[in-house]
mmCIF file of C-alpha atoms and ligand atoms in Angstrom:
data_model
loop_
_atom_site.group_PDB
_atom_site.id
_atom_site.type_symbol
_atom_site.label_atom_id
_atom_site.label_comp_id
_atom_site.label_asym_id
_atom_site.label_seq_id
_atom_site.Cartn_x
_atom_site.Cartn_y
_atom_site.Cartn_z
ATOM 1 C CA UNK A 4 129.008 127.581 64.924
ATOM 2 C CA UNK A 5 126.817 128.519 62.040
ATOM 3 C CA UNK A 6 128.613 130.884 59.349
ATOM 4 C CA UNK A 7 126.615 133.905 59.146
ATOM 5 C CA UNK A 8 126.420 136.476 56.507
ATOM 6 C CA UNK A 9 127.275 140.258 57.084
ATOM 7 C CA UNK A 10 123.834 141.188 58.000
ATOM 8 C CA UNK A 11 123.765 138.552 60.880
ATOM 9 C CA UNK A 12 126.714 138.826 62.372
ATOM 10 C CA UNK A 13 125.927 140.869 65.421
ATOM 11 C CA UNK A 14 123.514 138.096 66.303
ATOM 12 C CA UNK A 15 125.854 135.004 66.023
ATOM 13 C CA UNK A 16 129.266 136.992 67.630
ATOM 14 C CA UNK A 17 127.847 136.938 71.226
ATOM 15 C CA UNK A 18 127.339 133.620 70.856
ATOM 16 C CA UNK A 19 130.819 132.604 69.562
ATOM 17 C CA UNK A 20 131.872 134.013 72.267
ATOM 18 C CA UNK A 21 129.824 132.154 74.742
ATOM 19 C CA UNK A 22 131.034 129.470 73.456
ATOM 20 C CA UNK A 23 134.724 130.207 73.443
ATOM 21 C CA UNK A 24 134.289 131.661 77.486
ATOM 22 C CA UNK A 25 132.503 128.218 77.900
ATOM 23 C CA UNK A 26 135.744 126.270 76.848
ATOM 24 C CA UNK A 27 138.376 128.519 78.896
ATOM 25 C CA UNK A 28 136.026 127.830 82.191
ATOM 26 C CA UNK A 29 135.604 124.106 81.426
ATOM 27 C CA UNK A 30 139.442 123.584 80.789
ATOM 28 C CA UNK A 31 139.862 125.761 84.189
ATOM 29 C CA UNK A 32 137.615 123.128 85.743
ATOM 30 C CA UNK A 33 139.409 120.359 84.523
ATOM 31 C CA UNK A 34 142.790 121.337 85.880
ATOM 32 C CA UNK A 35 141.046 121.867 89.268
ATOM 33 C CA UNK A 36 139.040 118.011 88.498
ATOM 34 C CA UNK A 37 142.260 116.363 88.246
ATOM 35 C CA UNK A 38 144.033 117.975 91.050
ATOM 36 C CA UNK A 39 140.928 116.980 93.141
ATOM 37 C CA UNK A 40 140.462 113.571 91.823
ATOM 38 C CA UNK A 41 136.622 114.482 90.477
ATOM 39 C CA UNK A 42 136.748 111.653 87.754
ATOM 40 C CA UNK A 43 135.373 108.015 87.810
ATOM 41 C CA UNK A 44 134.353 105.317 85.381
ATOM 42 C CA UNK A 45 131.248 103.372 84.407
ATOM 43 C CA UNK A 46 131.303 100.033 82.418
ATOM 44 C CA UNK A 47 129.026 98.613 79.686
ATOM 45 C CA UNK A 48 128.963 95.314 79.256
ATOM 46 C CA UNK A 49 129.510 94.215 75.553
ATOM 47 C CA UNK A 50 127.953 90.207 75.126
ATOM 48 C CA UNK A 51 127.892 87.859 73.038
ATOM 49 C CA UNK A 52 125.107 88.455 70.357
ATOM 50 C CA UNK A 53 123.814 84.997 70.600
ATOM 51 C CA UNK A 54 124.307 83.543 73.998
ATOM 52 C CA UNK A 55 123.830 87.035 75.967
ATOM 53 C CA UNK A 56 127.193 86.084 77.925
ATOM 54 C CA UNK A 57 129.589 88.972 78.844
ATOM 55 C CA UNK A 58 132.531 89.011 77.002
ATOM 56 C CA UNK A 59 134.203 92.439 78.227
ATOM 57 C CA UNK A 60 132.763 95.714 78.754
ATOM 58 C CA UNK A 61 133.850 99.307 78.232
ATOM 59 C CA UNK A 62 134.975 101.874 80.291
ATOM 60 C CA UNK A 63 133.659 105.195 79.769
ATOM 61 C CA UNK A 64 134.902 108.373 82.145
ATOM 62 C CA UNK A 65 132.770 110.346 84.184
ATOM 63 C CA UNK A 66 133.390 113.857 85.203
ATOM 64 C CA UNK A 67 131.471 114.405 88.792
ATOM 65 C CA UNK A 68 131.778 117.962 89.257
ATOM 66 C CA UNK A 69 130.883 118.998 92.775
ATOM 67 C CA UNK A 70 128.258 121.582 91.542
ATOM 68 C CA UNK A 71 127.061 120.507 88.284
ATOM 69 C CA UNK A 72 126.842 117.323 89.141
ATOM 70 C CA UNK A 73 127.603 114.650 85.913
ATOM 71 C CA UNK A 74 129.576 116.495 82.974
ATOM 72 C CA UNK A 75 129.006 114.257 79.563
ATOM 73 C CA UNK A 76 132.309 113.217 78.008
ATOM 74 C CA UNK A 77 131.092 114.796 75.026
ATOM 75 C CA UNK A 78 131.623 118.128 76.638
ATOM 76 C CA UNK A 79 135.264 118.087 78.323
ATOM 77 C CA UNK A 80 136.684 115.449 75.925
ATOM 78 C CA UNK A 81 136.841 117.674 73.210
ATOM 79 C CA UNK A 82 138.358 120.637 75.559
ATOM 80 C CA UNK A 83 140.351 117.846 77.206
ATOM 81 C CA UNK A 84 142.128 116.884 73.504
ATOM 82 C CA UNK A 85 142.639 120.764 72.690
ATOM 83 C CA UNK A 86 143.907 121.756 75.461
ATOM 84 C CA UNK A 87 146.278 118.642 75.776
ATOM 85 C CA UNK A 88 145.127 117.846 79.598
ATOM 86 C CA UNK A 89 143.412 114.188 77.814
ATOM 87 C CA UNK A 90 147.173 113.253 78.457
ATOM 88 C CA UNK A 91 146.810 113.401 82.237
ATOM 89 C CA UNK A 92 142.915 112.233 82.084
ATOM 90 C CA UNK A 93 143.759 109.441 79.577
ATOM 91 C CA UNK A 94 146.464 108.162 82.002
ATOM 92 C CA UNK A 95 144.338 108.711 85.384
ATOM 93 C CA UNK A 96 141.796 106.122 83.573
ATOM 94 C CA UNK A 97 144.273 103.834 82.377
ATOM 95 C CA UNK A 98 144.939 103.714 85.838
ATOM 96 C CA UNK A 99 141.402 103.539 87.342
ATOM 97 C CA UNK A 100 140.467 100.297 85.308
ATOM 98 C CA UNK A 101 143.537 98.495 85.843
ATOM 99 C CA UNK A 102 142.879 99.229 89.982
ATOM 100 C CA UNK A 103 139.398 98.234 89.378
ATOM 101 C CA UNK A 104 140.596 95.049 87.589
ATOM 102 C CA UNK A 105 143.015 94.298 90.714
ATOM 103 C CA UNK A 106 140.047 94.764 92.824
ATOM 104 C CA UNK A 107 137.685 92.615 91.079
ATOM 105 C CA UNK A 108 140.579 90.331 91.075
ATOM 106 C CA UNK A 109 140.825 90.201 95.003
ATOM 107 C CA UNK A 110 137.186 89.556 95.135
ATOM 108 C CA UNK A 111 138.118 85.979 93.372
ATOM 109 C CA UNK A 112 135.786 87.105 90.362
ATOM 110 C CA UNK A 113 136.572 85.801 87.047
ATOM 111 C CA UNK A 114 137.797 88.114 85.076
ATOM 112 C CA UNK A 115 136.813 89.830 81.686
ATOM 113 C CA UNK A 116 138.369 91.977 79.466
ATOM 114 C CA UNK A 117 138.360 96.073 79.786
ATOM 115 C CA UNK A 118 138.314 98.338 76.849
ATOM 116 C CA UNK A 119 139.744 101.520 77.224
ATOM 117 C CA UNK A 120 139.045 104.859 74.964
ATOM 118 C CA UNK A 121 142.328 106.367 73.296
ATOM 119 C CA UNK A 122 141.532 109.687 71.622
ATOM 120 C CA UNK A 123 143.524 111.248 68.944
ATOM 121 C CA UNK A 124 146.058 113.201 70.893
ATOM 122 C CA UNK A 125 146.291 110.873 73.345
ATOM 123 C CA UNK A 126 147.411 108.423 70.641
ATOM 124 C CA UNK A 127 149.459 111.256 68.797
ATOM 125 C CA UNK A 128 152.141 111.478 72.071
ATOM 126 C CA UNK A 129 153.165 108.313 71.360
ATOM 127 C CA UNK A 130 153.428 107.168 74.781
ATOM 128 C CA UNK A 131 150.222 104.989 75.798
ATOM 129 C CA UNK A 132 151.922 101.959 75.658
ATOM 130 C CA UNK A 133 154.277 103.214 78.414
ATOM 131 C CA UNK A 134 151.378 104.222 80.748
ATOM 132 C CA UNK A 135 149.999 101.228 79.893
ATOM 133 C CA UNK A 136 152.996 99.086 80.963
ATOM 134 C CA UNK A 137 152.989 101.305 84.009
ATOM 135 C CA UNK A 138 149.501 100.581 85.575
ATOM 136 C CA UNK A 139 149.416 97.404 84.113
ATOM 137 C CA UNK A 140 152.551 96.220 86.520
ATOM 138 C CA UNK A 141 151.632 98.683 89.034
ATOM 139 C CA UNK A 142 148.279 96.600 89.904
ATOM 140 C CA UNK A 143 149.831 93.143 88.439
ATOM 141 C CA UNK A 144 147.645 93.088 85.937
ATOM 142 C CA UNK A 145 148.251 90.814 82.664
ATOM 143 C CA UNK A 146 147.819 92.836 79.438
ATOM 144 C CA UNK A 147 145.267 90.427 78.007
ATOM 145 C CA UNK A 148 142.896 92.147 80.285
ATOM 146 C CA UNK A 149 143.198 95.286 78.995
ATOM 147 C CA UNK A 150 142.126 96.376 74.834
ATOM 148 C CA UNK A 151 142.104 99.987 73.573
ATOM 149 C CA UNK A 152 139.670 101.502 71.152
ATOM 150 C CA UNK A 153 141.258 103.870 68.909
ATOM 151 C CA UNK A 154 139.176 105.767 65.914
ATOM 152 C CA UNK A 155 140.338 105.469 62.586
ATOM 153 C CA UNK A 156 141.186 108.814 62.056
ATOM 154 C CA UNK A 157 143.125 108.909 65.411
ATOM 155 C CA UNK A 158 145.404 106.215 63.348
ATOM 156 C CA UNK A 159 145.327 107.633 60.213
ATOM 157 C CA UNK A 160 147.043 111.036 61.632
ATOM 158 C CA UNK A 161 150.368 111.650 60.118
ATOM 159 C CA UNK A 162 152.241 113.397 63.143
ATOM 160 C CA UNK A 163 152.348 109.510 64.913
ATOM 161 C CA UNK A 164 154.197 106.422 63.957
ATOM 162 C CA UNK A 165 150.786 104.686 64.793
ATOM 163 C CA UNK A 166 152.029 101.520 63.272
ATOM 164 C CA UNK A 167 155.071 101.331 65.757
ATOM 165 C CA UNK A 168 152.576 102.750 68.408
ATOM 166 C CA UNK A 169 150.395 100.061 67.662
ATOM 167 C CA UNK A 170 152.575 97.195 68.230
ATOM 168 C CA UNK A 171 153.902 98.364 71.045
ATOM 169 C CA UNK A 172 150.668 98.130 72.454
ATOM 170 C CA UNK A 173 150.067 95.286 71.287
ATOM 171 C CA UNK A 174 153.354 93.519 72.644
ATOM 172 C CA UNK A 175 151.992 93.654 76.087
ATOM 173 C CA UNK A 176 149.069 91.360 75.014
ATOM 174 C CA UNK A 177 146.422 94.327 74.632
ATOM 175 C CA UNK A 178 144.214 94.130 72.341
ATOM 176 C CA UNK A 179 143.075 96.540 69.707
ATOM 177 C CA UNK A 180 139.538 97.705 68.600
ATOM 178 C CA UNK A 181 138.995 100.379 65.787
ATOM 179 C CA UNK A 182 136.026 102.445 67.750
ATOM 180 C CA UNK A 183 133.161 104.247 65.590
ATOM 181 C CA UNK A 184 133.853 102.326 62.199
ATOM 182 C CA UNK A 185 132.291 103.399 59.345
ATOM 183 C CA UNK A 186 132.363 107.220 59.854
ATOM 184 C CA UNK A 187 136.139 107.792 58.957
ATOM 185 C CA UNK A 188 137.478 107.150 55.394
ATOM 186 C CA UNK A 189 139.649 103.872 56.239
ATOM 187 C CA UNK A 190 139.519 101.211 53.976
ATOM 188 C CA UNK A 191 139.399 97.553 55.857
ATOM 189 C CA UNK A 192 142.393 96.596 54.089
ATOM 190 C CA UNK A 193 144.033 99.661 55.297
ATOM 191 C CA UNK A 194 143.462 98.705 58.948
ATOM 192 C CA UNK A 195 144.701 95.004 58.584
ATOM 193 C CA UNK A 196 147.947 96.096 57.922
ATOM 194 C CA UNK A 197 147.540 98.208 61.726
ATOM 195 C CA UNK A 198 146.895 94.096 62.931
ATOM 196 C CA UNK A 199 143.393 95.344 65.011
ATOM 197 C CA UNK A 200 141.330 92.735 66.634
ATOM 198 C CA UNK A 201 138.183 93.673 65.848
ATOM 199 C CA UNK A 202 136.201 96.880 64.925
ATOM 200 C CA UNK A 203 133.239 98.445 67.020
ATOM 201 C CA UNK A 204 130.414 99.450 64.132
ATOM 202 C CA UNK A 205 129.493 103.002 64.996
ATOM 203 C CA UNK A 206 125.961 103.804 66.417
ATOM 204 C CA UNK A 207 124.635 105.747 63.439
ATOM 205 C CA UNK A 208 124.577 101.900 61.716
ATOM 206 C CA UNK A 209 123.109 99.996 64.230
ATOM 207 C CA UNK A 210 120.208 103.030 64.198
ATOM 208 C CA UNK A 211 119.443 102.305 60.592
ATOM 209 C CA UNK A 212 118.348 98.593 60.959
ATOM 210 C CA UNK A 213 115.048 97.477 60.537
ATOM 211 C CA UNK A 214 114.081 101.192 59.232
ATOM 212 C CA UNK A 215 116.400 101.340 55.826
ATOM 213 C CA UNK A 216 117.616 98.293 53.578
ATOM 214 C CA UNK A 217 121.174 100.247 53.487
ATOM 215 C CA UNK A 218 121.454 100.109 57.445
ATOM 216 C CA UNK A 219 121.590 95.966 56.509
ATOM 217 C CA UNK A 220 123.508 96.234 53.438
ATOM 218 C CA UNK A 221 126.378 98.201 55.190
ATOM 219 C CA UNK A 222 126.956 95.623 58.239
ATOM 220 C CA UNK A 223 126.239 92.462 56.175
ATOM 221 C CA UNK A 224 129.211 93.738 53.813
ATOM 222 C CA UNK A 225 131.239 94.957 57.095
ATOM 223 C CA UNK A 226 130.956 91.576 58.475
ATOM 224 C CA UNK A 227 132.113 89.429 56.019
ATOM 225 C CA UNK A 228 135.041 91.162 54.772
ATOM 226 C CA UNK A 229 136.082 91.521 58.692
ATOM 227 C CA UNK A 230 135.519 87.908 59.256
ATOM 228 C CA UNK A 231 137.868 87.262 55.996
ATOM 229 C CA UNK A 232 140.448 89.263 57.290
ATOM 230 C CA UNK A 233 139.902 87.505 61.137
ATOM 231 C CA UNK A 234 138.428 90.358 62.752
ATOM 232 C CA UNK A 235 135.773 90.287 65.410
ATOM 233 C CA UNK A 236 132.699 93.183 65.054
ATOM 234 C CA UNK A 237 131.246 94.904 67.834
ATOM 235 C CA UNK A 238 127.679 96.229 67.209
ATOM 236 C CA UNK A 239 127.550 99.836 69.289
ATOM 237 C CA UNK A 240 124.466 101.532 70.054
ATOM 238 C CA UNK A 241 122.014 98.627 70.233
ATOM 239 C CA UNK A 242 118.549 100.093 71.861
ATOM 240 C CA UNK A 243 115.774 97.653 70.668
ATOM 241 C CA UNK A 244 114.846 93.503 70.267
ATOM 242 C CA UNK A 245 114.791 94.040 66.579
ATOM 243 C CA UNK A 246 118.350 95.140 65.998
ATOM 244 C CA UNK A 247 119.610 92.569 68.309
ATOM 245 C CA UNK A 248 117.528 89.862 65.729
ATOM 246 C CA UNK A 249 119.096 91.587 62.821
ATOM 247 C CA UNK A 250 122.308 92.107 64.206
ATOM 248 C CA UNK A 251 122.430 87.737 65.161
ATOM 249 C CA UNK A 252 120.790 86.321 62.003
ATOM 250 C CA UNK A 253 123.734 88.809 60.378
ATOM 251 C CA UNK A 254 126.131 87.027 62.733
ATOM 252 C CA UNK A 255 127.662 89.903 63.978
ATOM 253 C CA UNK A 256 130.012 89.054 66.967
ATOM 254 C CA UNK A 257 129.723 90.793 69.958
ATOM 255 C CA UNK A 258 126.701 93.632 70.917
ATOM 256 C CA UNK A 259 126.539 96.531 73.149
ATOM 257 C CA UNK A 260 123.650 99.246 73.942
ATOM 258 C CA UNK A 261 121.313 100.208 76.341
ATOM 259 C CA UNK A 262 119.231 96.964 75.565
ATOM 260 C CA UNK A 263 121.746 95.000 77.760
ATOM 261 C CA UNK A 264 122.751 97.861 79.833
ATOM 262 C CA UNK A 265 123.707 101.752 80.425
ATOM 263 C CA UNK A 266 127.316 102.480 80.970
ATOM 264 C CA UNK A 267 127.684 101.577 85.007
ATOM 265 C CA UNK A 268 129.239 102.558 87.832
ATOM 266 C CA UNK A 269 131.930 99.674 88.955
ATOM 267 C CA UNK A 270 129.592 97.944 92.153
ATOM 268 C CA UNK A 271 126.863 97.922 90.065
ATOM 269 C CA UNK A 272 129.019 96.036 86.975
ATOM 270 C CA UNK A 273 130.196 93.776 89.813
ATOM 271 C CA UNK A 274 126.431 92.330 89.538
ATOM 272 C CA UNK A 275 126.241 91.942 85.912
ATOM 273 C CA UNK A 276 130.150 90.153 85.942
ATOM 274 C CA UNK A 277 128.056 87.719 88.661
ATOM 275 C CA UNK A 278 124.761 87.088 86.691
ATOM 276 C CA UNK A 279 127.159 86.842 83.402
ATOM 277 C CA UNK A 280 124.194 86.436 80.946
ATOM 278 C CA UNK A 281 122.575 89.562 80.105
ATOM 279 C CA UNK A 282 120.069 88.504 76.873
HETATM 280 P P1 C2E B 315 132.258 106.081 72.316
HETATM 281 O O1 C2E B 315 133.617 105.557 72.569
HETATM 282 O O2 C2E B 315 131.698 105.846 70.952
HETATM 283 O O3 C2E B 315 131.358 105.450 73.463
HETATM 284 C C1 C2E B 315 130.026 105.027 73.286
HETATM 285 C C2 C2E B 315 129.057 106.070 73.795
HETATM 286 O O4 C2E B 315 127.726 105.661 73.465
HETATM 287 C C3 C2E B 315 129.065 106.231 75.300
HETATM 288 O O5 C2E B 315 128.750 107.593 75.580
HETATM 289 C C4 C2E B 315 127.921 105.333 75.743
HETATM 290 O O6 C2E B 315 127.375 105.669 76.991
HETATM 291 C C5 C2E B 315 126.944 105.552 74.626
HETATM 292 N N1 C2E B 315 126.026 104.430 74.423
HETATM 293 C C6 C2E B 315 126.210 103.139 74.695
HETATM 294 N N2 C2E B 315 125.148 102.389 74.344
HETATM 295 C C7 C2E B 315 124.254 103.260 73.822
HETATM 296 C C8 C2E B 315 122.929 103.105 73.272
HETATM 297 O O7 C2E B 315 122.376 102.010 73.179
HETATM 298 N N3 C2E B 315 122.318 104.239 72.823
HETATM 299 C C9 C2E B 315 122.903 105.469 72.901
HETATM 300 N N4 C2E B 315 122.220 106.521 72.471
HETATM 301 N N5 C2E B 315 124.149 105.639 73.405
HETATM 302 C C10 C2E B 315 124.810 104.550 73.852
HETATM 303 P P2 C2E B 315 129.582 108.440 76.642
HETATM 304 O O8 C2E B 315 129.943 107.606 77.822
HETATM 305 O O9 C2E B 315 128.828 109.697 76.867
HETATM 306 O O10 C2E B 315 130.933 108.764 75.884
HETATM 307 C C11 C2E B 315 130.935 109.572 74.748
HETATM 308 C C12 C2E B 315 132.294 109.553 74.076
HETATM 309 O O11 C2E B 315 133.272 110.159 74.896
HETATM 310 C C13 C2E B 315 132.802 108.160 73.779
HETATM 311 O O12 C2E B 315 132.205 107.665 72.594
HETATM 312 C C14 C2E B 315 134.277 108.431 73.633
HETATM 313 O O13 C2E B 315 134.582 108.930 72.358
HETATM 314 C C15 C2E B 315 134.505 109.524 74.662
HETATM 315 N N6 C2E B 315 135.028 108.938 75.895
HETATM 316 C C16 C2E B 315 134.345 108.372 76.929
HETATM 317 N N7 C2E B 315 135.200 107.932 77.877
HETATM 318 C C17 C2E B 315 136.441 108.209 77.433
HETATM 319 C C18 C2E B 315 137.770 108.011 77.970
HETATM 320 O O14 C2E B 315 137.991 107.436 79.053
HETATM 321 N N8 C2E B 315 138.829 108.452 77.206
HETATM 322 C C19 C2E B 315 138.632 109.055 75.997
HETATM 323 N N9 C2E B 315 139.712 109.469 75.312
HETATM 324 N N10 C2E B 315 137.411 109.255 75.471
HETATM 325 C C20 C2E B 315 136.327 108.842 76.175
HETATM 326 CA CA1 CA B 316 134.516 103.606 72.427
HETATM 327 CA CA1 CA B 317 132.128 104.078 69.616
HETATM 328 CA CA1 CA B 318 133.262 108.055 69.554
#
């Protein structure tokens, strides 16, 4: 909401409050949404940049409200954190992916890894790895299937022991991703001693190649200080051929974007896990 000065006030106040009536109805909703089960997940698939082979995908929520129709994440999330329900959503994905991982189990597909979002507050409780080690035996799952993305701020918070959070994720065999690097203020060094995996290279970078030198500079410097320290990278946001070149002859790891495919729902992933190359 844009600060305005005294003379425009009576213009921007309506909509302040708009927006603040807009929250209360969509954290209404979302008590209602869970109660009635509204909620389902789509998968990306995230492949190999050189080979085109799946390596995991993502699982992104999606809010079907009976009305509305598809709610973006980027609109409840936020009222989801705030309002501390992401606790209850956070946990009723957790345990979405690890039935959908059972099922494509009983199917006799082969596996791949599932990486699942953990926002700031979610994080901040302190008990994922719990509701992890609950859905994960509930479905007889392995951990090895499952790897969270956490932000670097999300870690960086001071009201969580995110170290000891960490490894108790990390005990059960889940991997860890740091999601949107480059737009917090971590230092690389900083998040080897949090052990991650690998790091997911936010959008905004992957936008930049082939239009700015800097775009280049960035990853190429990203890359081989994360290969040093025995990370994996995660290109996010790839959209065209030329990225993809840039983003092999750079040697990042892994890429995902619209290029290979939307975020889908789980019969349609079912196809992809079956056709395996994507590129
Ligand atoms: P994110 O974790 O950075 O997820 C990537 C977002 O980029 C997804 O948006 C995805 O659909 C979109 N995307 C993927 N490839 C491309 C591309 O090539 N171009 C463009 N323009 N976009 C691409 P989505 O699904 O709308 O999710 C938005 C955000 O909401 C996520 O950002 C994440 O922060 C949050 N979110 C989504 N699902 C969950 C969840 O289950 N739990 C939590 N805590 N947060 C979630
Ligand atoms: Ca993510
Ligand atoms: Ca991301
Ligand atoms: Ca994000």
């Amino acid at each position: 909401v844009k600060v305005a000065g005294k003379g425009h006030h009576r213009f921007y106040q309506p909509e302040l409050f708009e927006v603040i009536r807009q929250r209360r109805d969509i954290e209404q909703n979302l008590v209602a949404a869970l109660e009635e089960d509204q909620f389902t997940v789509y998968y990306q698939p995230r492949v190999d940049a050189l080979t085109g082979e799946m390596c995991s995908m993502e699982a992104l929520v999606r809010w079907i409200h009976p009305q509305q129709g598809m709610v973006p994440p980027l609109e409840f999330i936020p009222v989801a954190e705030s309002s501390g329900l992401i606790a209850q959503l956070g946990a009723r994905v957790i345990d979405m992916v690890c039935q959908q991982l059972a099922q494509w189990k009983s199917l006799g597909l082969e596996l791949l890894p599932v990486s699942i979002n953990v926002s700031a507050h979610q994080f901040g409780r302190g008990d994922v790895d719990r509701v992890l080690a609950v859905a994960l035996a509930r479905y007889g799952i392995e951990g090895r299937w499952i790897e969270v993305e956490i932000t670097e701020s999300a870690m960086m918070g001071d009201q969580n022991d995110a170290l000891g959070q960490l490894a108790a994720i990390r005990s059960q065999g889940v991997r860890l991703l740091v999601d949107d690097f480059g737009t917090g203020y971590s230092s690389l060094s900083q998040l080897q001693k949090f052990a991650m995996d690998g790091l997911k290279i936010d959008r905004a970078f992957t936008l930049e190649l082939g239009k700015s030198k800097q775009g280049e500079v960035f990853i190429r410097a990203i890359l081989s200080m994360a290969h040093a320290l025995g990370m994996s990278v995660v290109a996010e946001g790839v959209e065209t051929v030329q990225q993809l070149e840039i983003l092999r002859a750079l040697q990042c790891n892994e890429v995902q974007g619209y290029l290979i495919s939307r975020p889908v729902p789980a019969e349609q992933m079912l196809e992809l896990m079956r056709k395996r190359f994507l590129i």
